[in-house]
Short mmCIF file of C-alpha atoms in Angstrom, two decimals:
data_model
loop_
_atom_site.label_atom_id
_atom_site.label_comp_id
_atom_site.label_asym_id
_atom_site.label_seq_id
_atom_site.Cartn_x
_atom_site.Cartn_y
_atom_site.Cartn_z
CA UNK X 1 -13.65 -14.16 -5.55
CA UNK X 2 -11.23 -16.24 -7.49
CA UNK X 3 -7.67 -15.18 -7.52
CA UNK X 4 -8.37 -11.99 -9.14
CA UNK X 5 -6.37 -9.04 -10.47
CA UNK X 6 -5.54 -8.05 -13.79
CA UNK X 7 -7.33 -9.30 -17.21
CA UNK X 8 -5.15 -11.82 -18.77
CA UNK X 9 -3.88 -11.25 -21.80
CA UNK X 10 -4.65 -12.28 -25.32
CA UNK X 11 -1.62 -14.81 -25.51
CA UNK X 12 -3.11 -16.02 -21.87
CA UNK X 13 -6.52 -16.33 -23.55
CA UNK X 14 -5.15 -18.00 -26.30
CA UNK X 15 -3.32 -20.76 -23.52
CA UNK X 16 -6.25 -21.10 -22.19
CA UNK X 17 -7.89 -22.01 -24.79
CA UNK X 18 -5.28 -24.36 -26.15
CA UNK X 19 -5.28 -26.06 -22.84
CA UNK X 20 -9.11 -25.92 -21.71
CA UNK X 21 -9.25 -29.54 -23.95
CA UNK X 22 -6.60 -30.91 -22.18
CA UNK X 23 -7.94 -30.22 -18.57
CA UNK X 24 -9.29 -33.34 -16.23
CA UNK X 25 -12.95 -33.55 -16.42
CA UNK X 26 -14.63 -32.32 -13.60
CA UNK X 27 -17.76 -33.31 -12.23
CA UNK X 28 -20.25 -30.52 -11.28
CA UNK X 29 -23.79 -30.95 -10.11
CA UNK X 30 -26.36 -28.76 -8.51
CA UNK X 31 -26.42 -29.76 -5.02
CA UNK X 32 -29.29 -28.81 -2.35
CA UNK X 33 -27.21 -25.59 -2.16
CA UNK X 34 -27.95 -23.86 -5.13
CA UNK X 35 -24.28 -22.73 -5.66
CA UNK X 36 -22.16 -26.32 -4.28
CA UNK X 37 -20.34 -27.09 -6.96
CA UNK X 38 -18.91 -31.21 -6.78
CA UNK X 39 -14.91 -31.25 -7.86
CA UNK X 40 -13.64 -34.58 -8.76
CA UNK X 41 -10.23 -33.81 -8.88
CA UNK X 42 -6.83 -35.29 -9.93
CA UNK X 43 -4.33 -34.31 -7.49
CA UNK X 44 -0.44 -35.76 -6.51
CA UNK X 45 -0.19 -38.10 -4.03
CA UNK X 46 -0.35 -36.66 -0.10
CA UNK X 47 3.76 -37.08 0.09
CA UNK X 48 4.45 -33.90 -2.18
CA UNK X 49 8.23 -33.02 -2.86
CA UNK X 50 8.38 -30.87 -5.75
CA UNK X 51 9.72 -32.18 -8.97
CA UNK X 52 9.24 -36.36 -7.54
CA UNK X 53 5.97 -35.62 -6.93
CA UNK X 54 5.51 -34.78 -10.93
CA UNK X 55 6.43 -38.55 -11.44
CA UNK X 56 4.40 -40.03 -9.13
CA UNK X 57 0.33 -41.56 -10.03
CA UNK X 58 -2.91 -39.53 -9.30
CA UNK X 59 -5.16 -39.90 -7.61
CA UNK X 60 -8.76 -38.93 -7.56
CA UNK X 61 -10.45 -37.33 -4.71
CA UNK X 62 -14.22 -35.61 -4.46
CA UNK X 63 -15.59 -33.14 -2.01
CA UNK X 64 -18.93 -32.23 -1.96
CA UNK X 65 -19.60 -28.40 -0.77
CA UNK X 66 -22.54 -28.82 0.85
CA UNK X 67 -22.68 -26.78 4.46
CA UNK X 68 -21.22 -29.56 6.22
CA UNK X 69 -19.44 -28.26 9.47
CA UNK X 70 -20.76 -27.95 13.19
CA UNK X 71 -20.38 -24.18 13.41
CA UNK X 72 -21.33 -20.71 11.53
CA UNK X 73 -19.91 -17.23 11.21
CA UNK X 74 -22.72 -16.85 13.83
CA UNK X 75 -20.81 -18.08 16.41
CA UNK X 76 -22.93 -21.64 16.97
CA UNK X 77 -20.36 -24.87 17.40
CA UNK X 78 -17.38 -23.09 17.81
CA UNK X 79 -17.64 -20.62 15.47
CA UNK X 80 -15.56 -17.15 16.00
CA UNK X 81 -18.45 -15.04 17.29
CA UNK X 82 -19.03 -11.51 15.32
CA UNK X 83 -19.00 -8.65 17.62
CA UNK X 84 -19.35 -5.81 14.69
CA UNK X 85 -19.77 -4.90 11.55
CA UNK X 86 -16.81 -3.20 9.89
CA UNK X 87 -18.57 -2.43 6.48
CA UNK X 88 -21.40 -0.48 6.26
CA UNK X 89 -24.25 -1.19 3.11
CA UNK X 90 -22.97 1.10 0.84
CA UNK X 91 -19.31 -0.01 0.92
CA UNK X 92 -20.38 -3.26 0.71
CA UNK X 93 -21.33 -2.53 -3.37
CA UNK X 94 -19.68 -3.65 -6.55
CA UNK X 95 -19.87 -1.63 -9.89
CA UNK X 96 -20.95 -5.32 -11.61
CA UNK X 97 -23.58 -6.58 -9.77
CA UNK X 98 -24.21 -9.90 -11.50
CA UNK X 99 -23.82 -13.12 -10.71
CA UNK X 100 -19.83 -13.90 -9.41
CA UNK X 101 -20.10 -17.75 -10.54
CA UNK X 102 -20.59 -16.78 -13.91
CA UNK X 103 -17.85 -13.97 -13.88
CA UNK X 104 -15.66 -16.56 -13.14
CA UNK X 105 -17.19 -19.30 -15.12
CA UNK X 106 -14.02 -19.14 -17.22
CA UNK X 107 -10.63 -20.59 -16.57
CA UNK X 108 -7.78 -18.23 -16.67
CA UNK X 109 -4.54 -20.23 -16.08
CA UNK X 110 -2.65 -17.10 -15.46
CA UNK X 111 -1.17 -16.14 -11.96
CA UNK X 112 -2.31 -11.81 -12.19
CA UNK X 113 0.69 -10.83 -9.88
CA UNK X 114 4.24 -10.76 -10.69
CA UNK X 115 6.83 -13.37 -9.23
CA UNK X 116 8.67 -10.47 -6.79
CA UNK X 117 5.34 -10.77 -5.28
CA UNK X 118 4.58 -14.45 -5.34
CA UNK X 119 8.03 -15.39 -4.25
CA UNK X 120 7.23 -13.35 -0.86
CA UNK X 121 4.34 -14.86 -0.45
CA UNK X 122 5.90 -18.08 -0.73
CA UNK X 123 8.21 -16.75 1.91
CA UNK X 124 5.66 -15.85 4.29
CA UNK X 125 4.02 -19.56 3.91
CA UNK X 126 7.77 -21.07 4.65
CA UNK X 127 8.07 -19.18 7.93
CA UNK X 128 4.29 -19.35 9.30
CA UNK X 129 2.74 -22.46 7.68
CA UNK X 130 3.58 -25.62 10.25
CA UNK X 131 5.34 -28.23 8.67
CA UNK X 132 2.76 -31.60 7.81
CA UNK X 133 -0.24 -28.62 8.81
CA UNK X 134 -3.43 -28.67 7.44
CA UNK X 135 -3.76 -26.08 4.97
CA UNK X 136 -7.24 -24.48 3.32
CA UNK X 137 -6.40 -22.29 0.28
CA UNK X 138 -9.92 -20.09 0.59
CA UNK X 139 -10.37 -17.95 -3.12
CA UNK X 140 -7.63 -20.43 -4.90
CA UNK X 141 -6.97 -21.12 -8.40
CA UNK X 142 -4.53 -23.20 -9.94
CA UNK X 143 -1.39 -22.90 -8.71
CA UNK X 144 -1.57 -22.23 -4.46
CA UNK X 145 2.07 -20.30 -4.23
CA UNK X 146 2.90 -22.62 -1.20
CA UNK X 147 6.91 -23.72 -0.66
CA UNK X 148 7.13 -26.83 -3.29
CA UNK X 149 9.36 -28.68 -0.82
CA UNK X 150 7.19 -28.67 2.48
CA UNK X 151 5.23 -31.75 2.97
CA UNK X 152 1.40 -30.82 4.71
CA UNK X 153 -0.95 -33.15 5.55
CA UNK X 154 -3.86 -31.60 3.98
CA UNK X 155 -4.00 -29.15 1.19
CA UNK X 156 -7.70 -28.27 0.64
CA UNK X 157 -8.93 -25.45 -1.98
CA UNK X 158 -11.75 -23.56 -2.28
CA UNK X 159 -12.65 -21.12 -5.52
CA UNK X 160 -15.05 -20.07 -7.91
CA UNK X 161 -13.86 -22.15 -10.91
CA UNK X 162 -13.64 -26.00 -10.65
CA UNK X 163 -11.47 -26.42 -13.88
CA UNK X 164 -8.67 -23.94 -12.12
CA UNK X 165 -9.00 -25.64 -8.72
CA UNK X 166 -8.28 -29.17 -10.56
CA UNK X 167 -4.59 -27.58 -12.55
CA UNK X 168 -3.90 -27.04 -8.31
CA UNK X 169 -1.02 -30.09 -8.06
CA UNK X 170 -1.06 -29.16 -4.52
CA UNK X 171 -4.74 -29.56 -3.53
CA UNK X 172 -5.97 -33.30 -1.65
CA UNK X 173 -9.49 -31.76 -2.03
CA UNK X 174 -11.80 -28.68 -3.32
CA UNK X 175 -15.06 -26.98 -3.17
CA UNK X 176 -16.54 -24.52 -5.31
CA UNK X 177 -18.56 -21.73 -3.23
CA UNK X 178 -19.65 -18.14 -4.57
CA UNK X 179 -18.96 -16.86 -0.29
CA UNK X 180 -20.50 -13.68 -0.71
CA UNK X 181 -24.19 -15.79 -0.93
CA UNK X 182 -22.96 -17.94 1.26
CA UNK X 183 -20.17 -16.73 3.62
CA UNK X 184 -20.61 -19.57 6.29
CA UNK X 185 -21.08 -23.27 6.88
CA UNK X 186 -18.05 -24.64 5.30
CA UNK X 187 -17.46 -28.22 4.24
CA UNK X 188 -15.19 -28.39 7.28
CA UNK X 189 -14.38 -29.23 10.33
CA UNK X 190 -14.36 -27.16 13.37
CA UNK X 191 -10.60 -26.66 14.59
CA UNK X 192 -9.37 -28.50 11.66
CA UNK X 193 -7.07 -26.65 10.20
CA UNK X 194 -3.26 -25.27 10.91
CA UNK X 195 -3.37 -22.62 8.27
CA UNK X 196 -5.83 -20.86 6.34
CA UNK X 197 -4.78 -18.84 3.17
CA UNK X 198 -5.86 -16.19 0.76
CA UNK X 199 -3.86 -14.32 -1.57
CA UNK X 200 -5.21 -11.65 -3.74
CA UNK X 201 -8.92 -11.98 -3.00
CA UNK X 202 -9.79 -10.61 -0.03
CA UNK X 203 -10.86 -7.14 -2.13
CA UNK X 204 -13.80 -9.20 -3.24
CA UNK X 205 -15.87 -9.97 -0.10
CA UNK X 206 -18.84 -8.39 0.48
CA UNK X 207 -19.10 -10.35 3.88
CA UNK X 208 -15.93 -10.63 4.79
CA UNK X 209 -17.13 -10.27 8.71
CA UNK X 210 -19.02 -13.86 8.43
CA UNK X 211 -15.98 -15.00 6.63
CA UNK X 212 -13.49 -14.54 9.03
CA UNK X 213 -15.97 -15.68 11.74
CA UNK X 214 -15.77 -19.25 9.40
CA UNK X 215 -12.02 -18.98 9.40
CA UNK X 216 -11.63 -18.55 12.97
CA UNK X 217 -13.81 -21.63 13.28
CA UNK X 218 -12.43 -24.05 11.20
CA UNK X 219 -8.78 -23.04 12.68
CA UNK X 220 -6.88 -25.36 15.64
CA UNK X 221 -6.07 -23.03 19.01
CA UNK X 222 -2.45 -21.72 17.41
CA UNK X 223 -3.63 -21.78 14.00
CA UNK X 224 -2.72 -18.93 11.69
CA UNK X 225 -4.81 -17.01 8.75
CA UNK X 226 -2.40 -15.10 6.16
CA UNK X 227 -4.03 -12.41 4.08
CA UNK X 228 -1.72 -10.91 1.19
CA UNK X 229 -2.94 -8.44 -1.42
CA UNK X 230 -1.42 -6.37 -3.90
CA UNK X 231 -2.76 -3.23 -5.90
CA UNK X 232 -4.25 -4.98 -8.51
CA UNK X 233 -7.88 -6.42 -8.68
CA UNK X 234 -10.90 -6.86 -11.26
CA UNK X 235 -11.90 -3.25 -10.50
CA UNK X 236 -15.99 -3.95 -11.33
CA UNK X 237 -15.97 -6.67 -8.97
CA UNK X 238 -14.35 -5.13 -5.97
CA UNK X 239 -16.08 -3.56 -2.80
CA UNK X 240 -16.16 0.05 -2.77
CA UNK X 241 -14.32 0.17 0.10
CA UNK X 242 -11.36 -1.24 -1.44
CA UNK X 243 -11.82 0.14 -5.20
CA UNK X 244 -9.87 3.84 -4.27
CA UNK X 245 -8.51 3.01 -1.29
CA UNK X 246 -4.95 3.62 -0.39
CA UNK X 247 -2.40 0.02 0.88
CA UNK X 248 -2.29 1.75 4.17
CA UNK X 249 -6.15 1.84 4.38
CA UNK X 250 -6.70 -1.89 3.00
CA UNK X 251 -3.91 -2.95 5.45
CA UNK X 252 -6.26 -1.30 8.31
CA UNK X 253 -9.55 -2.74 6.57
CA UNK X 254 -8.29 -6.18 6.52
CA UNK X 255 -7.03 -5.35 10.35
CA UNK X 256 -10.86 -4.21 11.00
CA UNK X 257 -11.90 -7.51 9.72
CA UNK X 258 -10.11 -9.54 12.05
CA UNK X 259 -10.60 -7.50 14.79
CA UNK X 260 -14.49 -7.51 14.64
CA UNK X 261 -14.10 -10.86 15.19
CA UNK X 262 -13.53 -12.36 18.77
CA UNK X 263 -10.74 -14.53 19.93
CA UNK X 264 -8.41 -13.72 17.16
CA UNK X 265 -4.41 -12.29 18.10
CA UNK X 266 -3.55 -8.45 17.50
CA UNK X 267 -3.38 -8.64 13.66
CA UNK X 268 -0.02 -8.14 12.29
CA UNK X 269 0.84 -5.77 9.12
CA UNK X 270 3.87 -6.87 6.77
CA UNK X 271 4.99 -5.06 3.55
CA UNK X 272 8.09 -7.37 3.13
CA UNK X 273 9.11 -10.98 4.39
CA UNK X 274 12.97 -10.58 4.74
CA UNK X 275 14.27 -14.32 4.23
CA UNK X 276 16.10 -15.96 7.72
CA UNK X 277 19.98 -14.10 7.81
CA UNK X 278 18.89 -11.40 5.41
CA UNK X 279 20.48 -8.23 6.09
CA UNK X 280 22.86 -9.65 8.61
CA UNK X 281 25.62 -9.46 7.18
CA UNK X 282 28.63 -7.82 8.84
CA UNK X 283 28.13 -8.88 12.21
CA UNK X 284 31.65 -8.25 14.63
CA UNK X 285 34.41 -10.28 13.43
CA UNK X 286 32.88 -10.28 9.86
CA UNK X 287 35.06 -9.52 6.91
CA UNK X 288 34.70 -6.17 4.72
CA UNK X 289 32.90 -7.63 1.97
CA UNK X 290 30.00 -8.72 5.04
CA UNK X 291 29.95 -5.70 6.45
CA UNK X 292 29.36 -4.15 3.07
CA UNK X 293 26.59 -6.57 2.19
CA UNK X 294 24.67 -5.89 5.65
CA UNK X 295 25.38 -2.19 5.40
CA UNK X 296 23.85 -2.48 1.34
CA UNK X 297 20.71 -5.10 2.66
CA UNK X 298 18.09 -2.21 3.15
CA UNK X 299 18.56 -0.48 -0.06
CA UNK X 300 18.51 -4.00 -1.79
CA UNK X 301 15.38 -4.73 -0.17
CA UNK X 302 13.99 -1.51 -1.03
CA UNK X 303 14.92 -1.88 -4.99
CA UNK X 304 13.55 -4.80 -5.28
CA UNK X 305 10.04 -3.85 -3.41
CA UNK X 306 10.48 -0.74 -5.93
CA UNK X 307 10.55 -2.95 -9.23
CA UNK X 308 7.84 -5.31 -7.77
CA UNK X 309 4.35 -5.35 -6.82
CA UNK X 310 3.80 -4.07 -3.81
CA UNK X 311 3.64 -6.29 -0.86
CA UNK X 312 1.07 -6.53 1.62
CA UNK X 313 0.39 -9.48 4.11
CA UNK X 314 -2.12 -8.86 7.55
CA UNK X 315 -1.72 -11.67 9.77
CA UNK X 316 -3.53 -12.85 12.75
CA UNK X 317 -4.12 -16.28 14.93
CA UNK X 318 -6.76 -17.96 17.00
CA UNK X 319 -6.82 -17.28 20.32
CA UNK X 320 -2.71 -17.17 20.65
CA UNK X 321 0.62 -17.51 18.45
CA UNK X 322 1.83 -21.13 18.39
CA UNK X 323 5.45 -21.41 19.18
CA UNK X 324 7.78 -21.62 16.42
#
């Protein structure tokens, strides 16, 4: 459930390994929940700003992930009630059956997708994140992808690896949770959140209808969910639904998945996230050279989607679209 795809390489092993020493210690006990994971971890202080923030102390903060919350994917305490099940039994399967906290047991400080990717995703974040929001980062790692020079209120991560959550210079908080044994009862608050996140992940949930139930609780009225995948995954620990599945047919899965949840917006589908004035260009009274550059925009865009990963993003709010 981390953020997955591709097996890292042996020079990304060997970083790892040269760097596991120098990671923050992190505090991990065995709470009533068998798989609540404590994270003591050293994060920047709350007024991030990209390269100032480098210079400034740490601090320390803990969160425990014990259920904590009001609600459940069940639809108690404000929960987003479940009105179907998208997935039947079968697709729910993974080729490796064991234990997901110990597949991801170890670090890898590697970021799986490439930055033509990543840089739309940090795109997407830019235009649909609120500025000072409250942000949860669900299947993070250690780097969250968001726009280094927006300030949020509240960055909180959750993952499967409490050494990769505590790299995360953007993260206030974090709690470890395997959420296909326990999709539900967050360490959150209901309607507490602007924005909820996951990038590259989603292929793993073998709940994911109980999931997004918890993510429509733990969202404010207005509050958007961004879900952005790629084509590449750890194959043995995806559902079968996803495994040989074409992007048009995860797009609509993901779709299915918000949609079998009630009180959620029509979900949108993106494949690119064209920057503000992109493709423009050459608007009346513009000079050759700008009508040139508008007329050339598409086929730029389409190069560069061509070299890259490619791009998906499904996107969907609670209850209604906050204006921008």
């Amino acid at each position: 459930m981390n953020t997955s795809p591709c097996t890292p390489s042996t020079s990304g092993r060997r970083v790892v390994q040269e760097q596991r020493h120098r990671a923050p210690r992190i505090q991990q006990h065995r709470a009533s929940n068998p798989h609540a994971l404590e994270c003591a971890l050293a994060t920047r202080s709350p007024a991030f700003d990209g390269g100032a923030a480098a210079r400034r102390p740490l601090r320390r903060v803990s969160v425990v992930a014990a259920s904590a919350g009001s609600g459940s994917g069940s639809g108690g305490g404000g929960g987003g009630v479940v009105t179907r099940e998208v997935l039947s039994r079968p697709e729910r399967t993974k080729m490796d059956p064991g234990d997901d906290l110990a597949f991801y047991d170890f670090p890898r400080f590697v970021k799986h997708v490439d930055e033509g990717f990543l840089d739309q995703v940090t795109e997407l974040y830019r235009q649909r994140i609120p500025e000072k929001g409250a942000v949860l980062d669900l299947c993070s790692s250690w780097v969250s992808h968001l726009p280094p020079e927006v300030f949020y209120s509240r960055v909180v991560g959750h993952g499967m690896n409490a050494a990769e959550l505590a790299r995360n210079p953007r993260l206030d908080a974090c709690f470890v949770r395997d959420l296909n044994r326990e999709p539900d009862g967050w360490p959150l608050e209901d309607r507490s959140l602007d924005a909820v996140l996951c990038c590259v992940s989603v292929q793993y949930l073998q709940q994911p209808e109980r999931v997004f139930a918890e993510i429509y609780r733990v969202l404010k009225p207005g509050g958007v969910c961004i879900i952005t995948f790629s084509n590449r995954m750890f194959y043995s620990k995806a559902i079968a639904a996803w495994r040989d599945a074409s992007g048009y047919a995860r797009c609509q899965l993901v779709r299915h998945y918000f949609q079998a949840v009630s009180g959620f917006t029509a979900p949108e589908v993106l494949t690119e996230v064209p920057k503000p004035g992109e493709g423009r260009q050459g608007a009346a009274g513009g000079s050759g050279a700008d009508l040139l550059s508008g007329l050339l925009a598409p086929l730029t865009r389409l190069l560069r989607r061509s070299s890259s990963d490619p791009f998906y993003a499904v996107v969907a709010y609670r209850n209604f679209r906050r204006e921008e």
